Amino acid sequence: MSQRKSSTQPSERQNAMVQHKAEALHQYQDTEGHFSLVRLGLLLCSPSNVFFLPSYSRNFRLADLVTIMNGVCGSFSVFSSAHYLLTGDIDYLWSALALPLAGLMFDFFDGKVARWRKSSSMLGQELDSLADLISFGVAPSLLAFAVGLRTYLDTVVLTGFICCGLARLARFNATVALVPKDAGGKAKYFEGLPIPSSLALVSVLAYWTKNGWIEGQQGLPLGTVTLWGEAGGRGELHVVSVVGALWAAAMVSKTLRVPKP
């Protein structure tokens, strides 16, 4: 009798796992309440077409469109930084500095839209993380490179900053269900610095740009130190890069808990 009971327990656990996976997959396949530019375009052309659209063209919600705009802002910031490096036109640099802030606005409103529409999905969560990585990880790092953090060790620090942001977002997605919630179901704190906090560093870069403390003008504050080799070689590092390294470490910290507003 005991052997029969023990043999049924694993099968029950397996059935529960299969059901959980099916529910998770259903969040990607569910199209109820979803918004699609393809669907909207066909609806404007011919209202009857909307009933014949395949499900894969309707798997994005309205909140996801707002999230994508966050990624658009980050991408434009990256290209604006590249244009500045090619042309030296300071207007491109100011555009690159402003666009991550616009991305933060979209990052804020996508949650508002999701609550307004009473819809959320795993797809939206993953999309939000990818957009955040572009706007608050890649774009600020390229901005720092554009204003003057261009030595070999500077780029090592900036690469580490992006990777720490990536790790922080992945950990958030994997552990968000384990963080204590308040009565409204909202997480009580962030584990490690949230990646949008990198906008504080972007604001510092904007201040330096305003005062001309960038490469090609007065140069970055505090200058450089040479850890090994000759000045100008691979061992040269801007002192302010240390701030970026510490910020990256704070993002992946497990002990730092930042209360949510």
Tab-separated table of C-alpha atoms in Angstrom:
chain	number	residue	atom	x	y	z
A	1	MET	CA	0.000	0.000	0.000
A	2	SER	CA	2.815	2.401	0.884
A	3	GLN	CA	4.569	1.576	-2.384
A	4	ARG	CA	1.399	2.433	-4.285
A	5	LYS	CA	1.149	5.812	-2.552
A	6	SER	CA	4.782	6.658	-3.179
A	7	SER	CA	4.409	5.784	-6.836
A	8	THR	CA	1.472	8.162	-7.264
A	9	GLN	CA	3.209	11.146	-5.658
A	10	PRO	CA	5.811	11.670	-8.427
A	11	SER	CA	3.085	11.460	-11.083
A	12	GLU	CA	1.042	14.112	-9.280
A	13	ARG	CA	4.076	16.389	-9.118
A	14	GLN	CA	4.755	15.789	-12.789
A	15	ASN	CA	1.147	16.609	-13.681
A	16	ALA	CA	1.389	19.830	-11.657
A	17	MET	CA	4.591	20.798	-13.490
A	18	VAL	CA	3.022	20.075	-16.859
A	19	GLN	CA	-0.024	22.160	-15.952
A	20	HIS	CA	2.182	25.028	-14.793
A	21	LYS	CA	4.137	24.967	-18.050
A	22	ALA	CA	0.913	24.891	-20.039
A	23	GLU	CA	-0.404	27.922	-18.171
A	24	ALA	CA	2.849	29.785	-18.767
A	25	LEU	CA	2.741	28.964	-22.480
A	26	HIS	CA	-0.886	30.064	-22.628
A	27	GLN	CA	0.184	33.563	-21.576
A	28	TYR	CA	2.117	33.812	-24.840
A	29	GLN	CA	-0.665	32.333	-26.926
A	30	ASP	CA	-3.612	34.134	-25.330
A	31	THR	CA	-4.858	36.889	-27.643
A	32	GLU	CA	-7.775	38.235	-25.654
A	33	GLY	CA	-7.481	41.983	-25.217
A	34	HIS	CA	-4.312	42.205	-27.277
A	35	PHE	CA	-3.438	45.109	-29.520
A	36	SER	CA	-1.656	44.830	-32.847
A	37	LEU	CA	-0.546	47.405	-35.394
A	38	VAL	CA	-1.105	44.749	-38.071
A	39	ARG	CA	-4.631	44.189	-36.854
A	40	LEU	CA	-5.286	47.934	-36.668
A	41	GLY	CA	-4.001	48.487	-40.202
A	42	LEU	CA	-6.153	45.740	-41.674
A	43	LEU	CA	-9.127	46.935	-39.679
A	44	LEU	CA	-8.754	50.428	-41.157
A	45	CYS	CA	-8.539	48.983	-44.663
A	46	SER	CA	-11.389	46.531	-44.250
A	47	PRO	CA	-13.168	45.793	-40.974
A	48	SER	CA	-13.995	42.267	-42.127
A	49	ASN	CA	-10.293	41.368	-42.320
A	50	VAL	CA	-9.825	41.474	-38.573
A	51	PHE	CA	-11.669	38.188	-38.111
A	52	PHE	CA	-9.269	36.307	-40.380
A	53	LEU	CA	-5.998	37.406	-38.803
A	54	PRO	CA	-3.819	34.559	-37.499
A	55	SER	CA	-3.263	34.499	-33.742
A	56	TYR	CA	0.467	35.201	-33.993
A	57	SER	CA	-0.266	38.695	-35.361
A	58	ARG	CA	-2.304	39.573	-32.257
A	59	ASN	CA	-0.010	38.492	-29.441
A	60	PHE	CA	1.046	41.997	-28.350
A	61	ARG	CA	-0.911	44.082	-25.873
A	62	LEU	CA	-1.259	47.864	-25.839
A	63	ALA	CA	1.111	48.051	-22.862
A	64	ASP	CA	3.687	46.125	-24.910
A	65	LEU	CA	3.567	48.822	-27.590
A	66	VAL	CA	4.392	51.416	-24.931
A	67	THR	CA	7.262	49.208	-23.750
A	68	ILE	CA	8.597	48.959	-27.290
A	69	MET	CA	8.690	52.764	-27.428
A	70	ASN	CA	11.080	52.600	-24.483
A	71	GLY	CA	13.356	50.448	-26.616
A	72	VAL	CA	12.935	52.853	-29.535
A	73	CYS	CA	14.164	55.745	-27.382
A	74	GLY	CA	17.176	53.736	-26.232
A	75	SER	CA	18.019	52.703	-29.786
A	76	PHE	CA	17.822	56.274	-31.058
A	77	SER	CA	20.085	57.334	-28.200
A	78	VAL	CA	22.671	54.766	-29.284
A	79	PHE	CA	22.591	55.977	-32.897
A	80	SER	CA	22.707	59.626	-31.806
A	81	SER	CA	25.866	58.885	-29.817
A	82	ALA	CA	27.329	57.216	-32.891
A	83	HIS	CA	26.454	60.249	-35.029
A	84	TYR	CA	28.183	62.493	-32.487
A	85	LEU	CA	31.336	60.376	-32.607
A	86	LEU	CA	31.339	60.569	-36.415
A	87	THR	CA	30.465	64.237	-36.876
A	88	GLY	CA	31.330	65.981	-33.613
A	89	ASP	CA	27.968	67.772	-33.780
A	90	ILE	CA	27.018	68.510	-30.158
A	91	ASP	CA	23.305	68.446	-31.013
A	92	TYR	CA	23.548	64.699	-31.538
A	93	LEU	CA	25.081	64.338	-28.092
A	94	TRP	CA	22.268	66.316	-26.465
A	95	SER	CA	19.728	64.138	-28.255
A	96	ALA	CA	21.485	61.025	-27.009
A	97	LEU	CA	21.401	62.413	-23.464
A	98	ALA	CA	17.684	63.266	-23.591
A	99	LEU	CA	16.328	60.081	-25.166
A	100	PRO	CA	16.930	57.731	-22.184
A	101	LEU	CA	14.785	60.095	-20.102
A	102	ALA	CA	12.008	59.722	-22.663
A	103	GLY	CA	12.500	55.968	-22.389
A	104	LEU	CA	11.969	56.209	-18.629
A	105	MET	CA	8.623	57.895	-19.226
A	106	PHE	CA	7.507	55.021	-21.449
A	107	ASP	CA	8.868	52.547	-18.887
A	108	PHE	CA	6.683	54.219	-16.268
A	109	PHE	CA	3.554	54.386	-18.403
A	110	ASP	CA	3.596	50.801	-19.669
A	111	GLY	CA	2.724	49.606	-16.171
A	112	LYS	CA	-0.021	52.214	-15.933
A	113	VAL	CA	-1.462	51.074	-19.247
A	114	ALA	CA	-1.277	47.412	-18.216
A	115	ARG	CA	-3.223	48.143	-15.026
A	116	TRP	CA	-5.702	50.287	-16.943
A	117	ARG	CA	-6.279	47.494	-19.449
A	118	LYS	CA	-6.149	44.905	-16.648
A	119	SER	CA	-3.759	42.832	-18.705
A	120	SER	CA	-0.271	41.520	-18.128
A	121	SER	CA	1.771	38.706	-19.594
A	122	MET	CA	5.135	36.975	-19.431
A	123	LEU	CA	5.814	38.382	-22.887
A	124	GLY	CA	5.356	41.912	-21.555
A	125	GLN	CA	7.681	41.216	-18.636
A	126	GLU	CA	10.445	39.921	-20.894
A	127	LEU	CA	9.910	42.758	-23.358
A	128	ASP	CA	10.199	45.296	-20.544
A	129	SER	CA	13.555	43.851	-19.481
A	130	LEU	CA	14.946	43.911	-23.022
A	131	ALA	CA	13.848	47.522	-23.534
A	132	ASP	CA	15.356	48.515	-20.167
A	133	LEU	CA	18.662	46.942	-21.115
A	134	ILE	CA	18.845	49.076	-24.253
A	135	SER	CA	17.693	52.377	-22.723
A	136	PHE	CA	19.362	52.127	-19.302
A	137	GLY	CA	22.294	49.831	-19.983
A	138	VAL	CA	23.610	50.063	-23.537
A	139	ALA	CA	22.655	53.695	-24.251
A	140	PRO	CA	24.254	55.180	-21.075
A	141	SER	CA	27.409	53.120	-21.643
A	142	LEU	CA	27.796	54.406	-25.192
A	143	LEU	CA	27.094	57.927	-23.926
A	144	ALA	CA	29.940	57.571	-21.437
A	145	PHE	CA	32.189	56.387	-24.266
A	146	ALA	CA	31.124	59.334	-26.415
A	147	VAL	CA	31.929	61.963	-23.783
A	148	GLY	CA	35.399	60.547	-23.177
A	149	LEU	CA	35.602	57.181	-21.384
A	150	ARG	CA	37.499	55.645	-24.287
A	151	THR	CA	40.570	53.933	-22.862
A	152	TYR	CA	40.846	50.149	-22.929
A	153	LEU	CA	40.086	49.833	-19.215
A	154	ASP	CA	37.214	52.307	-19.561
A	155	THR	CA	35.592	50.040	-22.134
A	156	VAL	CA	36.108	47.047	-19.842
A	157	VAL	CA	34.216	48.899	-17.101
A	158	LEU	CA	31.448	49.944	-19.501
A	159	THR	CA	31.088	46.378	-20.769
A	160	GLY	CA	30.857	45.188	-17.174
A	161	PHE	CA	28.185	47.811	-16.541
A	162	ILE	CA	26.039	46.458	-19.384
A	163	CYS	CA	26.528	42.842	-18.293
A	164	CYS	CA	25.661	43.641	-14.666
A	165	GLY	CA	22.501	45.357	-15.881
A	166	LEU	CA	21.694	42.265	-17.935
A	167	ALA	CA	22.256	39.985	-14.940
A	168	ARG	CA	20.191	42.241	-12.703
A	169	LEU	CA	17.215	42.144	-15.085
A	170	ALA	CA	17.440	38.367	-15.495
A	171	ARG	CA	17.555	37.862	-11.732
A	172	PHE	CA	14.589	40.180	-11.280
A	173	ASN	CA	12.486	38.165	-13.722
A	174	ALA	CA	13.460	34.909	-12.039
A	175	THR	CA	12.931	36.010	-8.422
A	176	VAL	CA	10.195	38.650	-8.586
A	177	ALA	CA	7.657	36.157	-7.222
A	178	LEU	CA	9.821	35.580	-4.142
A	179	VAL	CA	10.110	39.234	-3.089
A	180	PRO	CA	7.727	40.145	-0.219
A	181	LYS	CA	4.623	42.000	-1.388
A	182	ASP	CA	2.458	44.646	0.257
A	183	ALA	CA	-1.321	44.453	0.630
A	184	GLY	CA	-1.754	45.630	-2.970
A	185	GLY	CA	0.486	42.871	-4.338
A	186	LYS	CA	3.364	45.267	-5.107
A	187	ALA	CA	6.940	44.295	-4.241
A	188	LYS	CA	8.184	46.101	-1.139
A	189	TYR	CA	11.725	46.700	-2.357
A	190	PHE	CA	14.237	46.313	-5.184
A	191	GLU	CA	17.012	43.776	-4.686
A	192	GLY	CA	19.997	45.784	-5.861
A	193	LEU	CA	19.844	49.100	-7.677
A	194	PRO	CA	17.212	49.039	-10.442
A	195	ILE	CA	18.764	49.568	-13.846
A	196	PRO	CA	16.799	52.811	-14.572
A	197	SER	CA	18.889	54.366	-11.786
A	198	SER	CA	21.617	54.698	-14.428
A	199	LEU	CA	19.819	57.889	-15.479
A	200	ALA	CA	21.505	59.513	-12.498
A	201	LEU	CA	24.806	58.874	-14.273
A	202	VAL	CA	23.333	60.205	-17.524
A	203	SER	CA	22.398	63.432	-15.714
A	204	VAL	CA	26.017	63.755	-14.570
A	205	LEU	CA	27.167	63.322	-18.167
A	206	ALA	CA	24.703	66.038	-19.205
A	207	TYR	CA	26.150	68.369	-16.570
A	208	TRP	CA	29.666	67.706	-17.816
A	209	THR	CA	28.550	68.340	-21.386
A	210	LYS	CA	27.001	71.663	-20.387
A	211	ASN	CA	30.248	72.747	-18.749
A	212	GLY	CA	32.469	71.447	-21.542
A	213	TRP	CA	34.069	68.746	-19.381
A	214	ILE	CA	34.152	66.194	-22.186
A	215	GLU	CA	36.641	64.794	-24.663
A	216	GLY	CA	37.633	67.378	-27.275
A	217	GLN	CA	36.930	70.317	-24.958
A	218	GLN	CA	38.236	70.601	-21.381
A	219	GLY	CA	38.433	66.869	-20.766
A	220	LEU	CA	36.801	64.710	-18.108
A	221	PRO	CA	37.060	65.673	-14.422
A	222	LEU	CA	39.821	64.057	-12.312
A	223	GLY	CA	41.729	62.914	-15.385
A	224	THR	CA	43.327	59.469	-15.714
A	225	VAL	CA	45.607	57.135	-13.797
A	226	THR	CA	48.004	54.633	-15.329
A	227	LEU	CA	47.793	51.280	-13.583
A	228	TRP	CA	50.547	49.683	-15.682
A	229	GLY	CA	52.615	50.425	-18.746
A	230	GLU	CA	52.978	53.835	-20.344
A	231	ALA	CA	50.529	56.738	-20.287
A	232	GLY	CA	47.997	56.361	-23.064
A	233	GLY	CA	48.404	52.584	-23.128
A	234	ARG	CA	46.066	49.784	-22.115
A	235	GLY	CA	46.736	50.386	-18.432
A	236	GLU	CA	45.241	53.884	-18.453
A	237	LEU	CA	41.910	54.419	-16.688
A	238	HIS	CA	39.739	57.475	-16.086
A	239	VAL	CA	39.186	57.945	-12.366
A	240	VAL	CA	35.457	58.530	-12.874
A	241	SER	CA	35.149	55.038	-14.366
A	242	VAL	CA	35.375	53.723	-10.813
A	243	VAL	CA	31.926	55.217	-10.165
A	244	GLY	CA	30.499	53.172	-13.032
A	245	ALA	CA	32.132	50.016	-11.676
A	246	LEU	CA	30.665	50.588	-8.209
A	247	TRP	CA	27.244	51.326	-9.719
A	248	ALA	CA	27.375	48.062	-11.668
A	249	ALA	CA	28.254	46.144	-8.502
A	250	ALA	CA	25.324	47.769	-6.677
A	251	MET	CA	22.924	46.597	-9.400
A	252	VAL	CA	23.770	42.935	-8.843
A	253	SER	CA	24.065	43.177	-5.071
A	254	LYS	CA	21.892	40.706	-3.141
A	255	THR	CA	22.192	42.559	0.161
A	256	LEU	CA	21.282	46.047	-1.064
A	257	ARG	CA	17.538	46.563	-0.780
A	258	VAL	CA	16.065	49.753	-2.174
A	259	PRO	CA	12.501	50.494	-0.957
A	260	LYS	CA	9.999	50.929	-3.775
A	261	PRO	CA	8.202	54.303	-3.852
